[in-house]
Tab-separated table of C-alpha atoms in Angstrom:
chain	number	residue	atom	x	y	z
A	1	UNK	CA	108.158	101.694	130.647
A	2	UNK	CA	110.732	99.477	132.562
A	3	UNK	CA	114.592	100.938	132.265
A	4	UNK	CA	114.996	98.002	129.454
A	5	UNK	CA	112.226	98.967	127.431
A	6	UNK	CA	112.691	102.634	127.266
A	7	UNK	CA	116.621	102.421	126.476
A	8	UNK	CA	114.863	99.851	123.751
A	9	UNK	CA	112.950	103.130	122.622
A	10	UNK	CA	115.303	105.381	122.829
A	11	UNK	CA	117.958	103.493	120.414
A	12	UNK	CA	115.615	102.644	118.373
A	13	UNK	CA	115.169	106.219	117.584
A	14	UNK	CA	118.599	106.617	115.895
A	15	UNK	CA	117.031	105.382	112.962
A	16	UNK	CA	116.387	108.848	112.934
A	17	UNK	CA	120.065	110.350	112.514
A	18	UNK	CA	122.064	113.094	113.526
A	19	UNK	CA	119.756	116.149	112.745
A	20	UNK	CA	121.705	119.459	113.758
A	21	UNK	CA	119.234	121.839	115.119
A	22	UNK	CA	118.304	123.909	117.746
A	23	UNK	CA	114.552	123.660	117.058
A	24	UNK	CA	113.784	120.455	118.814
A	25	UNK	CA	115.731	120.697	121.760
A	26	UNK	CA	114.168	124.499	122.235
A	27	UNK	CA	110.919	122.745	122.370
A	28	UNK	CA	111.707	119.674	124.483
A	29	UNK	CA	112.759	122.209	127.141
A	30	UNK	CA	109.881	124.162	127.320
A	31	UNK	CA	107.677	121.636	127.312
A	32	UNK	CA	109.571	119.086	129.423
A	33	UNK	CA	110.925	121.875	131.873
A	34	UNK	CA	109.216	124.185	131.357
A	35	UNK	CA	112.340	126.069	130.566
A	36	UNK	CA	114.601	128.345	130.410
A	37	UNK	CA	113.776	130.005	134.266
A	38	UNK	CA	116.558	128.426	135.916
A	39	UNK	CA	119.096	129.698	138.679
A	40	UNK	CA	121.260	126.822	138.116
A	41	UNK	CA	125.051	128.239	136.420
A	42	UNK	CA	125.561	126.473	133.061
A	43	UNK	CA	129.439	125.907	131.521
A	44	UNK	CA	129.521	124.911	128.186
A	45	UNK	CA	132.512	123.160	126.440
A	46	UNK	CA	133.301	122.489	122.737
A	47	UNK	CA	136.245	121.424	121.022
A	48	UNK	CA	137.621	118.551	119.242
A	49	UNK	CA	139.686	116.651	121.548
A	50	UNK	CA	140.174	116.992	125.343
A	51	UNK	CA	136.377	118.713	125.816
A	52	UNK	CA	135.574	115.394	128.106
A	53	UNK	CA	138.677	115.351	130.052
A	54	UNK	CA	138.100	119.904	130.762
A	55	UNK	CA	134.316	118.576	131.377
A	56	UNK	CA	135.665	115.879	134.290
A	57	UNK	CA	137.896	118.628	135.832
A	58	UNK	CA	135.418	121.320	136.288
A	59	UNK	CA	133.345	118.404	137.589
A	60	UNK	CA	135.241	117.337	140.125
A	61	UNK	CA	137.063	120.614	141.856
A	62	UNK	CA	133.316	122.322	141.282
A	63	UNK	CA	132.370	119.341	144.072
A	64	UNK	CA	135.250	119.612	146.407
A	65	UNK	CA	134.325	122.903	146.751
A	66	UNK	CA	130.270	121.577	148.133
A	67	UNK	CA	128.636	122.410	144.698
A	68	UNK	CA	125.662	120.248	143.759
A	69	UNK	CA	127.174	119.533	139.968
A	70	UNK	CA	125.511	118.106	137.146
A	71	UNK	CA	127.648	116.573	134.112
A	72	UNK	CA	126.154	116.086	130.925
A	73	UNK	CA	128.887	114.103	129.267
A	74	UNK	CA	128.835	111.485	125.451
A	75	UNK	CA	129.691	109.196	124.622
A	76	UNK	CA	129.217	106.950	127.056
A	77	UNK	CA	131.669	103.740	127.013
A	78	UNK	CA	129.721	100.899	129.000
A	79	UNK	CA	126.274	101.969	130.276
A	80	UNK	CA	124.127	104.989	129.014
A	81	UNK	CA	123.600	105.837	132.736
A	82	UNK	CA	126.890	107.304	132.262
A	83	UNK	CA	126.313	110.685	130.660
A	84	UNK	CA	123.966	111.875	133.385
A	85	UNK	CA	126.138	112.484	136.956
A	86	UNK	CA	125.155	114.373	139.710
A	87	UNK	CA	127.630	114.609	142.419
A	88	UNK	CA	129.427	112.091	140.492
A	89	UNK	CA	126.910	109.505	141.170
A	90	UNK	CA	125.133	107.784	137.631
A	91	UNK	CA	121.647	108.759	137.408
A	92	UNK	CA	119.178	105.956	138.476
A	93	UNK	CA	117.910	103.601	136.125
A	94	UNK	CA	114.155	104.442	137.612
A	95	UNK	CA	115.127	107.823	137.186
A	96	UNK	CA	116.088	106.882	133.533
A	97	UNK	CA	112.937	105.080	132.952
A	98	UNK	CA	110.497	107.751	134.336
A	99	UNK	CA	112.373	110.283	132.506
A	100	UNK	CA	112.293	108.552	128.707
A	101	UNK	CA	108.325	107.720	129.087
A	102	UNK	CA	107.371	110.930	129.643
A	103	UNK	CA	109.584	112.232	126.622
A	104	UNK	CA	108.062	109.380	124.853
A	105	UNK	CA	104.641	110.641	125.437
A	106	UNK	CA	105.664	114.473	124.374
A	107	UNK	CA	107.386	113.234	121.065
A	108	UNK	CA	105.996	110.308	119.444
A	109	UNK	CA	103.159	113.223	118.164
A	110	UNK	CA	105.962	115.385	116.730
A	111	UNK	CA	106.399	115.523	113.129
A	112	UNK	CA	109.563	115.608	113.276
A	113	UNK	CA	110.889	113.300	116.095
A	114	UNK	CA	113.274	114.387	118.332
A	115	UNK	CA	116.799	112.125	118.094
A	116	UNK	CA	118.771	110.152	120.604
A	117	UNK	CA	121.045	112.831	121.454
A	118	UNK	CA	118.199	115.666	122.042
A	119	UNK	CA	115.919	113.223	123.892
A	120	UNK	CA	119.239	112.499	126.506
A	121	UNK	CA	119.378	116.255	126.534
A	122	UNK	CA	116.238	116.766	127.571
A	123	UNK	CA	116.381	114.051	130.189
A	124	UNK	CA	120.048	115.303	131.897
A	125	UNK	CA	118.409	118.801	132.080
A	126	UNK	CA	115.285	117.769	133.648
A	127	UNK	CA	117.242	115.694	135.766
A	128	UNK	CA	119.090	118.391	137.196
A	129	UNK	CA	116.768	120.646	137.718
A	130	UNK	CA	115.068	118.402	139.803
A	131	UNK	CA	117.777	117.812	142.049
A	132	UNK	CA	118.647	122.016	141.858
A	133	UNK	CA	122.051	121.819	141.004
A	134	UNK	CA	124.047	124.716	141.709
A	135	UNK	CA	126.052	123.724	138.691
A	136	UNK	CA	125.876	121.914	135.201
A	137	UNK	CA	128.324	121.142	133.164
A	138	UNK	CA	127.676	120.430	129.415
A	139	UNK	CA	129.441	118.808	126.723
A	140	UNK	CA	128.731	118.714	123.252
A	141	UNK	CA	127.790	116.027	121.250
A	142	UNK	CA	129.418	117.544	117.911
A	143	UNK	CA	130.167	120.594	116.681
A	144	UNK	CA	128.297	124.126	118.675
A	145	UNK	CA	126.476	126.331	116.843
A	146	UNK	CA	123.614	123.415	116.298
A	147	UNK	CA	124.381	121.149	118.692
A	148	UNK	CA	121.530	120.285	120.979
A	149	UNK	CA	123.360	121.362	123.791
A	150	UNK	CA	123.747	125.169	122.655
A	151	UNK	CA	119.936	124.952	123.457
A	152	UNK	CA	120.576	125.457	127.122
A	153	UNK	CA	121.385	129.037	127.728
A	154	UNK	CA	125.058	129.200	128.923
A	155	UNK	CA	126.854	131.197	131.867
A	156	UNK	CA	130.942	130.232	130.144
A	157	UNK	CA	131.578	128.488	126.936
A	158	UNK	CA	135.124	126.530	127.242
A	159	UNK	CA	136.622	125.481	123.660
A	160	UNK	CA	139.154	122.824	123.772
A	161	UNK	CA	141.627	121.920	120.926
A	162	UNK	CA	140.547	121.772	117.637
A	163	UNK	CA	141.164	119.629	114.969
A	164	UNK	CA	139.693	118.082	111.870
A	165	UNK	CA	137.284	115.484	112.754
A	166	UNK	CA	133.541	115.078	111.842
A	167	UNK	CA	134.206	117.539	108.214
A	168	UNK	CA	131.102	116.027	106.326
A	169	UNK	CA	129.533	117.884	109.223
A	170	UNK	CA	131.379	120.726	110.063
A	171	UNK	CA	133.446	121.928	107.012
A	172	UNK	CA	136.560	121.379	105.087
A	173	UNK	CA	139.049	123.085	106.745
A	174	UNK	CA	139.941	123.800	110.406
A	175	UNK	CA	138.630	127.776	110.156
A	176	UNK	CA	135.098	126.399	109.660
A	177	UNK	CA	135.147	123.910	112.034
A	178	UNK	CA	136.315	126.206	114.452
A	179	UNK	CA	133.456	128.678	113.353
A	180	UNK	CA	131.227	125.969	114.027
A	181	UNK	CA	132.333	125.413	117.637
A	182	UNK	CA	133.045	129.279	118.441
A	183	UNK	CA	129.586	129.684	117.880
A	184	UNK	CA	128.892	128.298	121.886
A	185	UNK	CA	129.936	131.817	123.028
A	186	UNK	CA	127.392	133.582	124.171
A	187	UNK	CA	126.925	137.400	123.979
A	188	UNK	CA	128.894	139.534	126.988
A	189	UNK	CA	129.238	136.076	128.673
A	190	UNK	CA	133.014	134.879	129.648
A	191	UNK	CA	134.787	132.214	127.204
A	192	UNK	CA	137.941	130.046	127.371
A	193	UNK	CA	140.098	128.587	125.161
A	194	UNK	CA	142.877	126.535	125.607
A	195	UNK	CA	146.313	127.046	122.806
A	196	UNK	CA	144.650	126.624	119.488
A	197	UNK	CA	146.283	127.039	116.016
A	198	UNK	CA	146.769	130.377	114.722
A	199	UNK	CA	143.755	129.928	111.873
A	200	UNK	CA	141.851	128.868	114.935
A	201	UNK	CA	142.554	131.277	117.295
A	202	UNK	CA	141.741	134.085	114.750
A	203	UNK	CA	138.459	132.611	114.390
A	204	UNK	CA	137.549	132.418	118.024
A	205	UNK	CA	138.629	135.917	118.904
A	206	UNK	CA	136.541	137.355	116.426
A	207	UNK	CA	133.819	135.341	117.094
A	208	UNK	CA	134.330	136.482	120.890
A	209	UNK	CA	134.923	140.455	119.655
A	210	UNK	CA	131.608	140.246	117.356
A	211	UNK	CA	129.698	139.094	120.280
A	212	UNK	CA	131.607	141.209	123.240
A	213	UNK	CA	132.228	138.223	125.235
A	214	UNK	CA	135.345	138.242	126.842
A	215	UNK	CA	137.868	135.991	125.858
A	216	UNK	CA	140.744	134.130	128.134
A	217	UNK	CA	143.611	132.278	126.259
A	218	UNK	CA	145.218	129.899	128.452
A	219	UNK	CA	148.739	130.160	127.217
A	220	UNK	CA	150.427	127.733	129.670
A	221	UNK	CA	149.483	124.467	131.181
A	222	UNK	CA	148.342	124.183	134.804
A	223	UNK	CA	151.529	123.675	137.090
A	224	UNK	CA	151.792	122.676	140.949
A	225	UNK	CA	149.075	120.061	141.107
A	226	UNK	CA	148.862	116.184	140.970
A	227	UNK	CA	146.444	115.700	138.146
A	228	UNK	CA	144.104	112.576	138.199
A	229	UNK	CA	144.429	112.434	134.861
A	230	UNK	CA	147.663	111.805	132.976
A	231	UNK	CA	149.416	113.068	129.733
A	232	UNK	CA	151.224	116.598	129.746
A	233	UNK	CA	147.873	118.052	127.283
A	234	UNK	CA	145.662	117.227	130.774
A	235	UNK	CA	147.694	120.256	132.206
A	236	UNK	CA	145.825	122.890	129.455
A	237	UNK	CA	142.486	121.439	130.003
A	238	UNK	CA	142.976	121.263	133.942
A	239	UNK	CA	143.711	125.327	133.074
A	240	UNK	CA	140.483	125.979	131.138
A	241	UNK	CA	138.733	124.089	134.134
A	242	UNK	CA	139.648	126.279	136.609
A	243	UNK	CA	139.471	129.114	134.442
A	244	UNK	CA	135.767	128.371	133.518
A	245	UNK	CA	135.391	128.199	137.266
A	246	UNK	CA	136.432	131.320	138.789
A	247	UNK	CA	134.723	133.043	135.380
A	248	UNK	CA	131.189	131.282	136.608
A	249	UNK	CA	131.839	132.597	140.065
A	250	UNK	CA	132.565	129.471	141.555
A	251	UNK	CA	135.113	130.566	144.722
A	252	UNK	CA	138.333	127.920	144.518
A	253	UNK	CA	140.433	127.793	147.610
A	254	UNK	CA	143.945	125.965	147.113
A	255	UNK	CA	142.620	122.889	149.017
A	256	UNK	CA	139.662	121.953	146.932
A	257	UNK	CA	141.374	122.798	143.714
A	258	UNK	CA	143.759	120.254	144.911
A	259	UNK	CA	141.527	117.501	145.931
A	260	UNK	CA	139.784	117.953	142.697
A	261	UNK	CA	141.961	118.127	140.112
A	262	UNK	CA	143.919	114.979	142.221
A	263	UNK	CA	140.382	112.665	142.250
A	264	UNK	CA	139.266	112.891	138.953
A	265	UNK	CA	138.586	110.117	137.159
A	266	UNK	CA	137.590	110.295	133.586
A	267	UNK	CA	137.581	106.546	132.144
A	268	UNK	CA	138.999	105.779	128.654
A	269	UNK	CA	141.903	108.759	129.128
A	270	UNK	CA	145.050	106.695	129.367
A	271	UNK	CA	142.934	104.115	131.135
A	272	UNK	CA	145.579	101.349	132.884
A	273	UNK	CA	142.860	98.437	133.285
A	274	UNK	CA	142.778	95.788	136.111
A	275	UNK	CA	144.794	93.165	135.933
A	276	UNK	CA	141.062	91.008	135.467
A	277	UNK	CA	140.728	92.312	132.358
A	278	UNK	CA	143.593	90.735	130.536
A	279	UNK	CA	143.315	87.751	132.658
A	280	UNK	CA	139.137	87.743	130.787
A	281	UNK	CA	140.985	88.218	127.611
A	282	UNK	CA	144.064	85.550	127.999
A	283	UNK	CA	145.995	88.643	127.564
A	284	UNK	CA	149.249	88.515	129.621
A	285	UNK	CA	150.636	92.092	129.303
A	286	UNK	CA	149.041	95.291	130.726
A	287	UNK	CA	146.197	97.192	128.798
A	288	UNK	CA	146.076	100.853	128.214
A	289	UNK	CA	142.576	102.157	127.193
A	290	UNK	CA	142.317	105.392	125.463
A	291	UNK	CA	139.631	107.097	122.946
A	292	UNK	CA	141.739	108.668	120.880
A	293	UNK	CA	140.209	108.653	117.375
A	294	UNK	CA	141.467	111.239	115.088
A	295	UNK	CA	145.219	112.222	114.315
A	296	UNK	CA	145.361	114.859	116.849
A	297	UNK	CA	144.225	112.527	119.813
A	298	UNK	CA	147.012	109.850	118.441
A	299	UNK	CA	150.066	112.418	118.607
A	300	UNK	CA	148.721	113.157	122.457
A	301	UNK	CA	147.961	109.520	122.913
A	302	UNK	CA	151.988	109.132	121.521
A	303	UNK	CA	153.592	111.439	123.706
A	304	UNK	CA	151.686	110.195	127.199
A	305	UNK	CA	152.790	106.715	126.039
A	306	UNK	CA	156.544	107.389	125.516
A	307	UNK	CA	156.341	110.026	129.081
A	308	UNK	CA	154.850	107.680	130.634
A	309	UNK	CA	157.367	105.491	133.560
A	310	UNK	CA	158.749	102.583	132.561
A	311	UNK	CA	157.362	102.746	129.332
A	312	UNK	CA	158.196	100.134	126.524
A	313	UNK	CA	157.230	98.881	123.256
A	314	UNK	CA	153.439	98.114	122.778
A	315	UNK	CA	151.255	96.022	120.571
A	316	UNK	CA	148.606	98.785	119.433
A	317	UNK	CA	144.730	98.035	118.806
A	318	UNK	CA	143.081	100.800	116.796
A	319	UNK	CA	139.341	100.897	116.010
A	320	UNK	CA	137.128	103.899	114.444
């Protein structure tokens, strides 16, 4: 297939839904990868808000410290190339288009087809074996315990904050969603959180005790370091980054954590677009993109706005 045609294929299988599972993606591995044998180091990160931004971080100090890094990231915002990086460089669209007619060929005989999500999964992972990444960094799509991602056996599960979004999949109340994204930690293996409610945090640390993974709180935001990406919450999931880091065995010297955590570019995070844009749209103030979509992302969104210099009153565009 030609990149156009197979991105035709693949959206035309969200006819199919979301379908939480682990069964699917388990088998696309194996029989796409041939997996799990792998040397590459896996982090993991769930949460509710900020899981993107803690992605982007360990992203970008993991390669100013040399590492080959693949990011696994969703959604993406202009071009599905987006959610595969390695390096910090899109993957191909030949590479796309190879990738998505083989998968094609594996799961058009399944029974129960594999969805958008799983199949991009399964691509990203492929992907980066191919080009032996030292390290790959995964987001998840929703949720943990059956998102596609928790497929892909993990060296550090990172949860971000946690809030009620998504509860016609993930429960009522903030305990079960939290349950539901605790549920990334992996037996004996390192987790993070960042500061998390107190009916949160109970939930995380026993899912962490049950399993005898060790568990790091960050209590206080990251200090001493330009970030790349603004807002006083960045500081906590710059934090988790590095903490997911050194727990994966990546070495950090003061210089690369630096560079890092000063390039990093994460688009749609407090966003300040070029001066094009709102010329394209006959716009003649300044635009601020940002993805905040639930109440917790909107207080964050609120308090980067009014820290932010020279800020003043704004005509707000909300759509979710």
């Amino acid at each position: 297939m030609t990149y156009d045609k197979a991105i035709e294929w693949l959206y035309s299988t969200q006819l199919f839904g979301i379908k939480l599972g682990l069964e699917n993606p388990r088998r696309l591995l194996r029989e796409y990868l041939a997996f799990p044998p792998r040397a590459t180091k896996v982090i993991h990160v769930a949460g509710t808000n900020g899981k993107g931004s803690t992605c982007a971080f360990i992203d970008a100090v993991s390669r100013a410290t040399g590492n080959r890094t693949g990011l696994f990231t969703s959604p993406h915002l202009v071009r599905y190339n987006e959610r595969v990086r390695i390096s910090g460089v899109e993957i191909s669209d030949d590479d796309v288009a190879r990738h998505l007619t083989a998968l094609r060929g594996i799961a058009e005989s399944w029974d129960t087809h594999p969805t958008f999500f799983e199949l991009t999964l399964a691509l990203a992972m492929k992907q980066f074996t191919e080009q032996a990444c030292d390290l790959v960094v995964l987001e998840t799509g929703m949720g943990g315990r059956l998102d596609a991602t928790t497929a892909v056996p993990a060296d550090v599960a990172v949860l971000t904050s946690i809030a009620l979004d998504h509860q016609q999949w993930l429960g009522d109340s903030l305990a079960a969603i939290a349950a539901e994204k605790a549920a990334i930690i992996v037996p004996k293996k390192p987790a993070i959180t960042t500061p998390q409610p107190p009916e949160v945090q109970a939930v995380i640390a026993q899912e962490a005790n049950e399993r005898r993974a060790p568990l790091e709180v960050i209590e206080e935001p990251l200090r001493g370091y330009a970030l790349g990406l603004p807002g006083a919450h960045q500081g906590y999931n710059a934090a988790a980054a590095l903490a997911a880091l050194h727990a994966a065995g990546i070495p950090l010297g003061y210089e690369s954590v630096k560079a890092g955590l000063g390039a990093v570019h994460h688009p749609g995070r407090f966003e300040t677009l070029p001066a094009s844009v709102a010329h394209t749209l006959k716009v003649e103030s300044e635009i601020t993109l940002d993805i905040a979509h639930n109440p917790s992302a909107a207080e964050a969104l609120a308090a980067t706005w009014r820290a932010h210099p020279g800020h003043r009153r704004a005509a707000l565009v909300f759509g979710a």
